[in-house]
Amino acid sequence: MVNNMNYSLRTKLSLSYVLVTLLMVSVISYFTNFLLEKQFKDYIIKQQEQKNKEIVALITQQYKDDNSWSTDVIENIGLNVLEQGLIIKVKDKSDKVIWDATLHNNGLCMQMFSHMAQNMNSRYPNFKGGYVENKYPILKDFNQVGKVEIGYYGPFYFTDNDLRFINTLNNALIAVGVFSLFFALILGAIMARRLSKPISRVISTADQISKGYFGDRILEKSSTKEILQLTGTINNLAETLEKQEMLRKRMAADVAHELRTPLATLQSHMEALIDGIWKPDVERFKSCHEEVLRINRMVGDLEKLARFENENILLDKSQFNVSELIQRITHNFETDFKNKNIEISINGKEETIFADRDKVSQVVVNLLSNALKYTPEGGAVSISVGGNEKNIEISVKDNGHGISPEDLPYIFERFYRADKSRNRSTGGSGIGLTIAKAIVEAHKGSITVKSELEKGTEFIVTLPKQVTK
């Protein structure tokens, strides 16, 4: 059975700081010891060679012109270097021993070498060192008058002072490591808190969103770009979902309202017929039939909207003249506009487009119907057609009541109507503009609106001349 352990972001960040600190201190300590000991080793070997030459030079000076030796001075030199860990033996040219440290105090020599070996083994358990002896000639006037044998623990060795220096350095590195560890823990905790706090806030807000509460917003600021983007995205998500929830509730209320009116009318008519209050004549049945048709039209509009909003909507494309199409549609509306005493005009040049003729016609019909409903008697509606090499632009403008700024962003939503009273004389099912937008977007185009209260509204449709799937 696998046990999946989950850790908080704060814990992981704190541990990451600690691990990085330990790694860096360890690496620095390793390379410091490695480089220092390498340099120290080279330095000691060179110093040993230099010291040997100085000893030879001192002993050479003890050879007198009468071919005798200053044995007392040589002994002092031998005792002095013996304290430094060197064993010398001086011989004349006939190999006669003039002075030998091992003969002078062999026990001290053995004790000294044992101590050196112990020092080196304490530092390097597998160190392979031992007694090394170098021989140097003693020259006087370019003639060899004797020789010096210098023995020492080789290839190199650390004195007590050397080991104290290295141990002090390592203790300092350990102290730095411990201090860095605590500093990393404190810094990691602070940084982890600063990073995790807004993320925890995001989790809380997302949890509220998942439960259907969209009013919560993240107000905390962050200097981290990604966290700022995350909180901004969550806030935008909450705002969008809140608006969508509001529109959903409103749509449900609107659908219920739209269906309730004809159903209530049908119910009252049928009850009157059943109770014998009304006679079952043709007029009564016609009235019921009209209400059935209203319900049927609404259901048909919903089906049409679902079909148009489908991403895989099929376009029956053909090349046609948009200006000619608008002329024909406008001609069909002439009677309705005359009955309302609304002046309608068409401007612009002829433009052709490769698109779905019926669906583009549906867009123009919906926009003209909208303009007719919301333009008061004596008003005016103008349609203009323009374009460039890539796109055509259709504008439907009226001087009606206009749309308030708070309603403007939602007019393309299903069943949304700025007329909150739901007066049927000012609108249909409330999805005409939604259908128009779906058709335009299926053609890879765009539809925008400009409106001012009591000044009028303008819808602008932009369509590419060559539509691609």
Tab-separated table of C-alpha atoms in Angstrom:
chain	number	residue	atom	x	y	z
A	1	MET	CA	0.000	0.000	0.000
A	2	VAL	CA	1.437	3.346	-1.093
A	3	ASN	CA	1.251	6.159	1.434
A	4	ASN	CA	1.067	9.496	-0.374
A	5	MET	CA	2.265	12.207	1.968
A	6	ASN	CA	1.235	15.730	1.146
A	7	TYR	CA	3.140	18.701	2.474
A	8	SER	CA	2.103	22.324	2.573
A	9	LEU	CA	3.750	24.899	0.336
A	10	ARG	CA	5.112	26.643	3.435
A	11	THR	CA	6.801	23.422	4.612
A	12	LYS	CA	8.255	22.688	1.197
A	13	LEU	CA	9.619	26.209	0.769
A	14	SER	CA	11.170	26.186	4.246
A	15	LEU	CA	12.752	22.781	3.629
A	16	SER	CA	14.034	23.909	0.235
A	17	TYR	CA	15.795	26.873	1.842
A	18	VAL	CA	17.348	24.584	4.448
A	19	LEU	CA	18.447	22.006	1.880
A	20	VAL	CA	19.971	24.645	-0.398
A	21	THR	CA	21.829	26.157	2.563
A	22	LEU	CA	23.150	22.785	3.714
A	23	LEU	CA	24.193	21.917	0.179
A	24	MET	CA	26.008	25.214	-0.347
A	25	VAL	CA	27.773	25.083	3.045
A	26	SER	CA	28.786	21.474	2.406
A	27	VAL	CA	30.111	22.261	-1.068
A	28	ILE	CA	31.983	25.336	0.166
A	29	SER	CA	33.457	23.393	3.100
A	30	TYR	CA	34.549	20.546	0.853
A	31	PHE	CA	36.235	22.740	-1.731
A	32	THR	CA	37.762	24.962	0.962
A	33	ASN	CA	39.356	21.945	2.653
A	34	PHE	CA	40.352	20.393	-0.666
A	35	LEU	CA	41.974	23.527	-2.073
A	36	LEU	CA	43.478	24.600	1.228
A	37	GLU	CA	45.059	21.222	1.945
A	38	LYS	CA	46.343	20.948	-1.605
A	39	GLN	CA	47.971	24.367	-1.349
A	40	PHE	CA	49.134	23.587	2.177
A	41	LYS	CA	50.699	20.324	1.056
A	42	ASP	CA	52.566	21.996	-1.829
A	43	TYR	CA	53.673	24.770	0.496
A	44	ILE	CA	55.018	22.348	3.134
A	45	ILE	CA	56.919	20.302	0.538
A	46	LYS	CA	58.536	23.440	-0.862
A	47	GLN	CA	59.291	24.719	2.614
A	48	GLN	CA	60.875	21.381	3.496
A	49	GLU	CA	63.154	21.544	0.499
A	50	GLN	CA	64.069	25.144	1.286
A	51	LYS	CA	64.777	24.253	4.929
A	52	ASN	CA	67.016	21.356	3.856
A	53	LYS	CA	69.094	23.694	1.708
A	54	GLU	CA	69.425	26.174	4.563
A	55	ILE	CA	70.606	23.402	6.900
A	56	VAL	CA	73.190	22.250	4.365
A	57	ALA	CA	74.383	25.833	3.996
A	58	LEU	CA	74.745	26.249	7.775
A	59	ILE	CA	76.671	22.990	8.162
A	60	THR	CA	78.906	23.855	5.222
A	61	GLN	CA	79.927	26.991	7.081
A	62	GLN	CA	81.175	24.803	9.968
A	63	TYR	CA	84.001	23.327	7.895
A	64	LYS	CA	87.209	25.164	8.809
A	65	ASP	CA	90.194	25.995	6.651
A	66	ASP	CA	92.325	23.524	8.606
A	67	ASN	CA	90.006	20.709	7.407
A	68	SER	CA	88.346	20.394	10.831
A	69	TRP	CA	84.692	20.747	11.843
A	70	SER	CA	82.963	22.903	14.470
A	71	THR	CA	81.229	19.971	16.088
A	72	ASP	CA	79.692	22.033	18.862
A	73	VAL	CA	77.940	24.282	16.369
A	74	ILE	CA	76.892	21.297	14.276
A	75	GLU	CA	75.407	19.730	17.400
A	76	ASN	CA	73.464	22.907	18.167
A	77	ILE	CA	72.188	22.963	14.609
A	78	GLY	CA	71.191	19.287	14.871
A	79	LEU	CA	69.352	19.780	18.152
A	80	ASN	CA	67.573	22.857	16.825
A	81	VAL	CA	66.294	21.132	13.674
A	82	LEU	CA	65.425	18.058	15.700
A	83	GLU	CA	62.816	20.137	17.497
A	84	GLN	CA	61.427	20.978	14.037
A	85	GLY	CA	61.036	17.287	13.186
A	86	LEU	CA	64.271	16.817	11.240
A	87	ILE	CA	66.996	14.233	11.906
A	88	ILE	CA	70.401	15.070	10.491
A	89	LYS	CA	73.553	13.047	10.178
A	90	VAL	CA	76.815	14.766	9.167
A	91	LYS	CA	79.727	12.787	7.691
A	92	ASP	CA	83.098	13.823	6.380
A	93	LYS	CA	84.486	12.819	3.006
A	94	SER	CA	85.635	9.494	4.400
A	95	ASP	CA	82.071	8.690	5.653
A	96	LYS	CA	83.131	9.188	9.253
A	97	VAL	CA	80.166	10.331	11.341
A	98	ILE	CA	80.728	13.808	12.743
A	99	TRP	CA	77.322	14.094	14.394
A	100	ASP	CA	74.195	11.876	14.306
A	101	ALA	CA	70.877	12.800	15.955
A	102	THR	CA	69.883	9.150	16.400
A	103	LEU	CA	73.118	8.485	18.293
A	104	HIS	CA	72.639	11.616	20.329
A	105	ASN	CA	69.044	10.814	21.419
A	106	ASN	CA	67.461	7.910	19.589
A	107	GLY	CA	64.472	7.745	21.961
A	108	LEU	CA	63.535	11.353	21.199
A	109	CYS	CA	63.795	10.661	17.464
A	110	MET	CA	61.489	7.667	17.717
A	111	GLN	CA	59.015	9.569	19.892
A	112	MET	CA	58.994	12.471	17.445
A	113	PHE	CA	58.275	10.227	14.430
A	114	SER	CA	55.565	8.407	16.333
A	115	HIS	CA	53.886	11.725	17.114
A	116	MET	CA	54.081	12.816	13.479
A	117	ALA	CA	52.541	9.562	12.316
A	118	GLN	CA	49.767	9.958	14.862
A	119	ASN	CA	49.039	13.514	13.646
A	120	MET	CA	48.855	12.444	10.002
A	121	ASN	CA	46.730	9.373	10.763
A	122	SER	CA	44.311	11.487	12.769
A	123	ARG	CA	43.801	13.655	9.698
A	124	TYR	CA	44.180	10.974	7.038
A	125	PRO	CA	43.344	7.498	8.405
A	126	ASN	CA	44.797	5.760	5.361
A	127	PHE	CA	47.802	8.043	4.978
A	128	LYS	CA	50.818	6.158	3.702
A	129	GLY	CA	53.753	8.079	5.081
A	130	GLY	CA	57.090	7.118	6.557
A	131	TYR	CA	60.696	8.002	7.090
A	132	VAL	CA	62.251	9.851	4.141
A	133	GLU	CA	65.959	10.655	3.938
A	134	ASN	CA	67.637	13.062	1.501
A	135	LYS	CA	71.409	13.274	1.043
A	136	TYR	CA	73.214	16.504	0.186
A	137	PRO	CA	76.955	17.006	-0.528
A	138	ILE	CA	78.997	19.539	1.460
A	139	LEU	CA	81.158	21.530	-0.962
A	140	LYS	CA	84.093	23.787	-0.161
A	141	ASP	CA	85.768	25.565	-3.063
A	142	PHE	CA	83.883	23.237	-5.393
A	143	ASN	CA	85.311	20.215	-3.630
A	144	GLN	CA	83.182	17.776	-1.641
A	145	VAL	CA	84.349	17.712	1.940
A	146	GLY	CA	81.468	15.744	3.408
A	147	LYS	CA	77.738	15.121	3.222
A	148	VAL	CA	74.548	15.712	5.177
A	149	GLU	CA	71.739	13.189	5.488
A	150	ILE	CA	68.430	14.834	6.452
A	151	GLY	CA	65.603	12.556	7.540
A	152	TYR	CA	61.966	13.580	8.071
A	153	TYR	CA	58.440	12.192	7.976
A	154	GLY	CA	57.361	12.293	4.327
A	155	PRO	CA	56.143	12.986	1.793
A	156	PHE	CA	54.819	15.763	4.059
A	157	TYR	CA	53.469	16.174	7.549
A	158	PHE	CA	51.390	18.563	9.624
A	159	THR	CA	52.664	19.930	12.870
A	160	ASP	CA	50.431	20.512	15.870
A	161	ASN	CA	50.046	24.159	14.844
A	162	ASP	CA	49.063	23.135	11.315
A	163	LEU	CA	46.395	20.783	12.630
A	164	ARG	CA	45.084	23.438	15.020
A	165	PHE	CA	44.753	25.857	12.120
A	166	ILE	CA	42.860	23.325	9.984
A	167	ASN	CA	40.586	22.320	12.866
A	168	THR	CA	39.883	25.962	13.673
A	169	LEU	CA	38.956	26.569	10.049
A	170	ASN	CA	36.622	23.565	10.014
A	171	ASN	CA	35.006	24.654	13.270
A	172	ALA	CA	34.454	28.087	11.764
A	173	LEU	CA	32.820	26.491	8.713
A	174	ILE	CA	30.586	24.398	10.985
A	175	ALA	CA	29.604	27.516	12.922
A	176	VAL	CA	28.815	29.283	9.657
A	177	GLY	CA	26.771	26.264	8.575
A	178	VAL	CA	24.749	26.219	11.799
A	179	PHE	CA	24.158	29.975	11.608
A	180	SER	CA	23.182	29.676	7.929
A	181	LEU	CA	20.810	26.842	8.798
A	182	PHE	CA	18.942	28.900	11.376
A	183	PHE	CA	18.989	31.927	9.095
A	184	ALA	CA	17.601	29.794	6.250
A	185	LEU	CA	14.847	28.485	8.525
A	186	ILE	CA	13.820	32.003	9.532
A	187	LEU	CA	14.093	33.425	6.023
A	188	GLY	CA	12.354	30.379	4.554
A	189	ALA	CA	9.493	30.706	7.033
A	190	ILE	CA	9.076	34.412	6.230
A	191	MET	CA	9.214	33.921	2.457
A	192	ALA	CA	7.000	30.839	2.625
A	193	ARG	CA	4.414	32.782	4.601
A	194	ARG	CA	4.494	35.658	2.132
A	195	LEU	CA	4.060	33.254	-0.785
A	196	SER	CA	1.593	30.852	0.788
A	197	LYS	CA	-0.720	33.434	2.360
A	198	PRO	CA	-2.142	34.771	-0.958
A	199	ILE	CA	-2.303	31.228	-2.323
A	200	SER	CA	-4.272	30.129	0.748
A	201	ARG	CA	-6.541	33.099	0.120
A	202	VAL	CA	-6.989	31.930	-3.478
A	203	ILE	CA	-7.862	28.427	-2.241
A	204	SER	CA	-10.437	29.883	0.148
A	205	THR	CA	-11.990	32.012	-2.595
A	206	ALA	CA	-12.009	29.095	-5.062
A	207	ASP	CA	-13.690	26.956	-2.397
A	208	GLN	CA	-16.368	29.635	-1.957
A	209	ILE	CA	-16.839	29.730	-5.734
A	210	SER	CA	-17.233	25.945	-5.848
A	211	LYS	CA	-20.001	26.276	-3.241
A	212	GLY	CA	-21.803	28.896	-5.294
A	213	TYR	CA	-20.713	32.017	-3.394
A	214	PHE	CA	-19.290	34.408	-5.980
A	215	GLY	CA	-19.122	37.642	-3.971
A	216	ASP	CA	-15.760	36.968	-2.303
A	217	ARG	CA	-12.765	38.881	-3.729
A	218	ILE	CA	-9.030	38.699	-3.046
A	219	LEU	CA	-7.882	42.175	-2.045
A	220	GLU	CA	-4.384	41.271	-0.804
A	221	LYS	CA	-1.561	42.589	-2.963
A	222	SER	CA	1.603	40.686	-3.816
A	223	SER	CA	4.946	41.698	-5.290
A	224	THR	CA	5.192	38.326	-7.042
A	225	LYS	CA	4.044	38.633	-10.647
A	226	GLU	CA	2.638	35.097	-10.955
A	227	ILE	CA	0.697	35.321	-7.674
A	228	LEU	CA	-0.689	38.707	-8.703
A	229	GLN	CA	-1.824	37.144	-11.992
A	230	LEU	CA	-3.326	34.194	-10.103
A	231	THR	CA	-5.334	36.382	-7.713
A	232	GLY	CA	-6.439	38.579	-10.608
A	233	THR	CA	-7.583	35.524	-12.568
A	234	ILE	CA	-9.553	34.174	-9.594
A	235	ASN	CA	-11.183	37.569	-9.063
A	236	ASN	CA	-12.104	37.746	-12.753
A	237	LEU	CA	-13.424	34.186	-12.588
A	238	ALA	CA	-15.567	35.001	-9.556
A	239	GLU	CA	-16.869	38.154	-11.225
A	240	THR	CA	-17.652	36.315	-14.468
A	241	LEU	CA	-19.378	33.452	-12.668
A	242	GLU	CA	-21.334	35.930	-10.564
A	243	LYS	CA	-22.540	37.661	-13.717
A	244	GLN	CA	-23.311	34.337	-15.374
A	245	GLU	CA	-25.224	33.193	-12.298
A	246	MET	CA	-27.185	36.430	-12.342
A	247	LEU	CA	-27.923	35.979	-16.056
A	248	ARG	CA	-28.853	32.333	-15.517
A	249	LYS	CA	-31.329	33.246	-12.812
A	250	ARG	CA	-32.673	36.045	-14.937
A	251	MET	CA	-32.948	33.742	-17.945
A	252	ALA	CA	-34.837	31.182	-15.874
A	253	ALA	CA	-37.182	33.920	-14.688
A	254	ASP	CA	-37.537	35.238	-18.236
A	255	VAL	CA	-38.291	31.813	-19.703
A	256	ALA	CA	-40.822	31.213	-16.955
A	257	HIS	CA	-42.369	34.620	-17.636
A	258	GLU	CA	-42.455	34.085	-21.386
A	259	LEU	CA	-44.127	30.699	-20.989
A	260	ARG	CA	-46.415	31.696	-18.130
A	261	THR	CA	-48.299	34.346	-20.085
A	262	PRO	CA	-49.457	32.160	-23.017
A	263	LEU	CA	-49.986	29.154	-20.740
A	264	ALA	CA	-52.092	31.224	-18.338
A	265	THR	CA	-54.112	32.533	-21.274
A	266	LEU	CA	-54.615	29.023	-22.604
A	267	GLN	CA	-55.600	27.765	-19.168
A	268	SER	CA	-58.173	30.510	-18.647
A	269	HIS	CA	-59.596	29.973	-22.144
A	270	MET	CA	-59.814	26.216	-21.716
A	271	GLU	CA	-61.428	26.561	-18.256
A	272	ALA	CA	-63.966	28.998	-19.664
A	273	LEU	CA	-64.763	26.554	-22.473
A	274	ILE	CA	-65.009	23.602	-20.055
A	275	ASP	CA	-67.247	25.527	-17.639
A	276	GLY	CA	-69.512	26.579	-20.501
A	277	ILE	CA	-68.798	30.286	-19.992
A	278	TRP	CA	-67.564	30.498	-23.580
A	279	LYS	CA	-69.059	28.795	-26.517
A	280	PRO	CA	-66.581	26.576	-28.420
A	281	ASP	CA	-66.739	28.680	-31.602
A	282	VAL	CA	-64.042	29.381	-34.190
A	283	GLU	CA	-62.954	32.696	-32.623
A	284	ARG	CA	-62.267	31.075	-29.255
A	285	PHE	CA	-60.234	28.304	-30.838
A	286	LYS	CA	-58.325	30.865	-32.925
A	287	SER	CA	-57.383	32.726	-29.750
A	288	CYS	CA	-56.099	29.497	-28.165
A	289	HIS	CA	-54.278	28.664	-31.373
A	290	GLU	CA	-52.454	32.021	-31.313
A	291	GLU	CA	-51.145	31.324	-27.826
A	292	VAL	CA	-49.984	27.878	-28.915
A	293	LEU	CA	-48.171	29.517	-31.835
A	294	ARG	CA	-46.462	31.955	-29.442
A	295	ILE	CA	-45.165	29.054	-27.366
A	296	ASN	CA	-44.113	27.219	-30.497
A	297	ARG	CA	-42.227	30.276	-31.788
A	298	MET	CA	-40.368	30.578	-28.508
A	299	VAL	CA	-39.385	26.907	-28.557
A	300	GLY	CA	-38.355	27.312	-32.194
A	301	ASP	CA	-36.199	30.317	-31.301
A	302	LEU	CA	-34.511	28.332	-28.550
A	303	GLU	CA	-33.831	25.442	-30.923
A	304	LYS	CA	-32.506	27.869	-33.508
A	305	LEU	CA	-30.238	29.516	-30.932
A	306	ALA	CA	-28.863	26.141	-29.825
A	307	ARG	CA	-28.160	25.293	-33.453
A	308	PHE	CA	-26.486	28.625	-34.196
A	309	GLU	CA	-24.347	28.510	-31.045
A	310	ASN	CA	-23.023	25.086	-31.957
A	311	GLU	CA	-19.312	25.372	-32.755
A	312	ASN	CA	-19.793	22.920	-35.646
A	313	ILE	CA	-22.481	24.989	-37.328
A	314	LEU	CA	-22.527	24.346	-41.065
A	315	LEU	CA	-22.481	27.324	-43.412
A	316	ASP	CA	-24.030	27.017	-46.845
A	317	LYS	CA	-21.722	29.530	-48.468
A	318	SER	CA	-22.222	31.315	-51.733
A	319	GLN	CA	-21.199	34.571	-53.390
A	320	PHE	CA	-23.921	37.224	-53.181
A	321	ASN	CA	-24.478	40.966	-53.132
A	322	VAL	CA	-25.070	42.168	-49.575
A	323	SER	CA	-26.505	45.517	-50.656
A	324	GLU	CA	-29.056	43.771	-52.840
A	325	LEU	CA	-29.986	41.420	-49.983
A	326	ILE	CA	-30.543	44.379	-47.618
A	327	GLN	CA	-32.676	46.147	-50.235
A	328	ARG	CA	-34.946	43.116	-50.498
A	329	ILE	CA	-35.262	42.682	-46.707
A	330	THR	CA	-35.959	46.388	-46.229
A	331	HIS	CA	-38.685	46.205	-48.886
A	332	ASN	CA	-40.400	43.479	-46.851
A	333	PHE	CA	-40.377	45.772	-43.797
A	334	GLU	CA	-41.720	48.833	-45.616
A	335	THR	CA	-45.332	48.342	-44.525
A	336	ASP	CA	-44.383	47.908	-40.848
A	337	PHE	CA	-42.226	51.024	-40.891
A	338	LYS	CA	-44.959	53.058	-42.645
A	339	ASN	CA	-47.564	51.956	-40.136
A	340	LYS	CA	-45.296	53.351	-37.402
A	341	ASN	CA	-44.413	56.439	-39.427
A	342	ILE	CA	-40.699	55.595	-39.241
A	343	GLU	CA	-38.408	56.760	-42.023
A	344	ILE	CA	-35.983	54.110	-43.266
A	345	SER	CA	-32.989	54.755	-45.562
A	346	ILE	CA	-30.200	52.703	-47.126
A	347	ASN	CA	-26.726	54.121	-47.787
A	348	GLY	CA	-23.421	52.817	-49.040
A	349	LYS	CA	-21.996	51.026	-52.018
A	350	GLU	CA	-22.529	47.546	-53.357
A	351	GLU	CA	-20.504	44.862	-51.650
A	352	THR	CA	-20.262	41.139	-52.319
A	353	ILE	CA	-19.407	38.457	-49.817
A	354	PHE	CA	-18.830	34.716	-49.749
A	355	ALA	CA	-21.035	33.569	-46.862
A	356	ASP	CA	-24.280	31.858	-45.875
A	357	ARG	CA	-26.970	34.027	-47.498
A	358	ASP	CA	-29.869	32.803	-45.342
A	359	LYS	CA	-28.014	33.272	-42.076
A	360	VAL	CA	-26.753	36.741	-42.982
A	361	SER	CA	-30.337	37.549	-43.948
A	362	GLN	CA	-31.445	36.368	-40.472
A	363	VAL	CA	-28.974	38.798	-38.845
A	364	VAL	CA	-30.277	41.763	-40.865
A	365	VAL	CA	-33.908	40.789	-40.173
A	366	ASN	CA	-33.240	40.562	-36.420
A	367	LEU	CA	-31.520	43.956	-36.353
A	368	LEU	CA	-34.284	45.639	-38.377
A	369	SER	CA	-36.950	44.044	-36.174
A	370	ASN	CA	-35.127	45.326	-33.119
A	371	ALA	CA	-34.903	48.837	-34.576
A	372	LEU	CA	-38.603	48.775	-35.493
A	373	LYS	CA	-39.660	47.750	-31.977
A	374	TYR	CA	-37.569	50.326	-30.116
A	375	THR	CA	-37.907	53.321	-32.430
A	376	PRO	CA	-40.899	55.527	-31.553
A	377	GLU	CA	-43.361	56.843	-34.108
A	378	GLY	CA	-41.904	59.574	-36.281
A	379	GLY	CA	-38.380	58.256	-35.795
A	380	ALA	CA	-35.792	57.207	-38.354
A	381	VAL	CA	-33.724	54.095	-39.100
A	382	SER	CA	-30.722	54.051	-41.449
A	383	ILE	CA	-28.830	51.090	-42.885
A	384	SER	CA	-25.381	51.549	-44.367
A	385	VAL	CA	-23.045	49.147	-46.127
A	386	GLY	CA	-19.292	49.669	-46.433
A	387	GLY	CA	-16.121	47.692	-46.536
A	388	ASN	CA	-12.492	47.268	-47.491
A	389	GLU	CA	-10.404	44.575	-49.152
A	390	LYS	CA	-10.945	42.051	-46.353
A	391	ASN	CA	-14.227	42.882	-44.587
A	392	ILE	CA	-17.656	44.353	-45.105
A	393	GLU	CA	-19.473	46.427	-42.505
A	394	ILE	CA	-23.236	46.618	-42.038
A	395	SER	CA	-24.601	49.331	-39.770
A	396	VAL	CA	-28.202	49.570	-38.499
A	397	LYS	CA	-28.814	52.856	-36.690
A	398	ASP	CA	-31.961	54.309	-35.092
A	399	ASN	CA	-32.858	57.384	-33.079
A	400	GLY	CA	-34.946	55.499	-30.533
A	401	HIS	CA	-34.830	55.458	-26.751
A	402	GLY	CA	-31.325	53.987	-26.581
A	403	ILE	CA	-29.878	51.494	-24.094
A	404	SER	CA	-28.629	52.376	-20.620
A	405	PRO	CA	-24.915	51.815	-19.865
A	406	GLU	CA	-25.686	49.161	-17.229
A	407	ASP	CA	-27.746	47.133	-19.737
A	408	LEU	CA	-25.390	47.529	-22.693
A	409	PRO	CA	-22.933	44.722	-21.791
A	410	TYR	CA	-25.742	42.133	-21.542
A	411	ILE	CA	-27.941	42.782	-24.556
A	412	PHE	CA	-26.562	39.759	-26.432
A	413	GLU	CA	-27.420	37.397	-23.566
A	414	ARG	CA	-30.360	35.027	-23.918
A	415	PHE	CA	-33.713	36.532	-22.962
A	416	TYR	CA	-32.067	39.757	-21.797
A	417	ARG	CA	-34.158	42.839	-22.445
A	418	ALA	CA	-33.519	46.301	-21.081
A	419	ASP	CA	-37.284	46.650	-20.725
A	420	LYS	CA	-37.657	45.202	-17.216
A	421	SER	CA	-41.438	45.493	-17.394
A	422	ARG	CA	-41.478	42.748	-20.057
A	423	ASN	CA	-44.038	44.678	-22.057
A	424	ARG	CA	-44.524	42.538	-25.140
A	425	SER	CA	-45.171	45.561	-27.301
A	426	THR	CA	-41.471	46.441	-27.005
A	427	GLY	CA	-39.905	43.068	-27.691
A	428	GLY	CA	-40.234	39.412	-28.628
A	429	SER	CA	-38.653	36.437	-26.935
A	430	GLY	CA	-35.438	38.313	-26.137
A	431	ILE	CA	-33.035	36.064	-28.053
A	432	GLY	CA	-32.955	37.787	-31.448
A	433	LEU	CA	-29.674	39.568	-30.737
A	434	THR	CA	-28.222	36.371	-29.235
A	435	ILE	CA	-29.001	34.538	-32.474
A	436	ALA	CA	-27.527	37.396	-34.522
A	437	LYS	CA	-24.295	37.277	-32.530
A	438	ALA	CA	-24.043	33.479	-32.890
A	439	ILE	CA	-24.445	33.721	-36.670
A	440	VAL	CA	-21.872	36.504	-36.984
A	441	GLU	CA	-19.327	34.633	-34.860
A	442	ALA	CA	-19.912	31.467	-36.912
A	443	HIS	CA	-18.793	33.577	-39.891
A	444	LYS	CA	-15.641	34.609	-37.946
A	445	GLY	CA	-16.992	38.142	-37.707
A	446	SER	CA	-17.993	40.488	-34.913
A	447	ILE	CA	-21.018	42.512	-33.843
A	448	THR	CA	-20.786	45.617	-31.673
A	449	VAL	CA	-23.233	48.179	-30.365
A	450	LYS	CA	-23.124	51.887	-29.572
A	451	SER	CA	-25.973	53.530	-27.728
A	452	GLU	CA	-26.944	56.650	-25.786
A	453	LEU	CA	-30.149	57.134	-23.875
A	454	GLU	CA	-32.718	59.242	-25.737
A	455	LYS	CA	-30.349	59.520	-28.711
A	456	GLY	CA	-30.468	56.106	-30.325
A	457	THR	CA	-28.611	52.885	-30.948
A	458	GLU	CA	-26.263	51.625	-33.658
A	459	PHE	CA	-25.410	47.983	-34.334
A	460	ILE	CA	-22.299	47.348	-36.443
A	461	VAL	CA	-21.729	43.950	-38.040
A	462	THR	CA	-18.301	43.151	-39.463
A	463	LEU	CA	-17.948	40.091	-41.700
A	464	PRO	CA	-14.931	38.784	-43.627
A	465	LYS	CA	-15.517	38.728	-47.383
A	466	GLN	CA	-13.999	35.261	-47.652
A	467	VAL	CA	-15.324	33.097	-44.825
A	468	THR	CA	-13.196	30.112	-43.798
A	469	LYS	CA	-14.332	27.202	-41.666
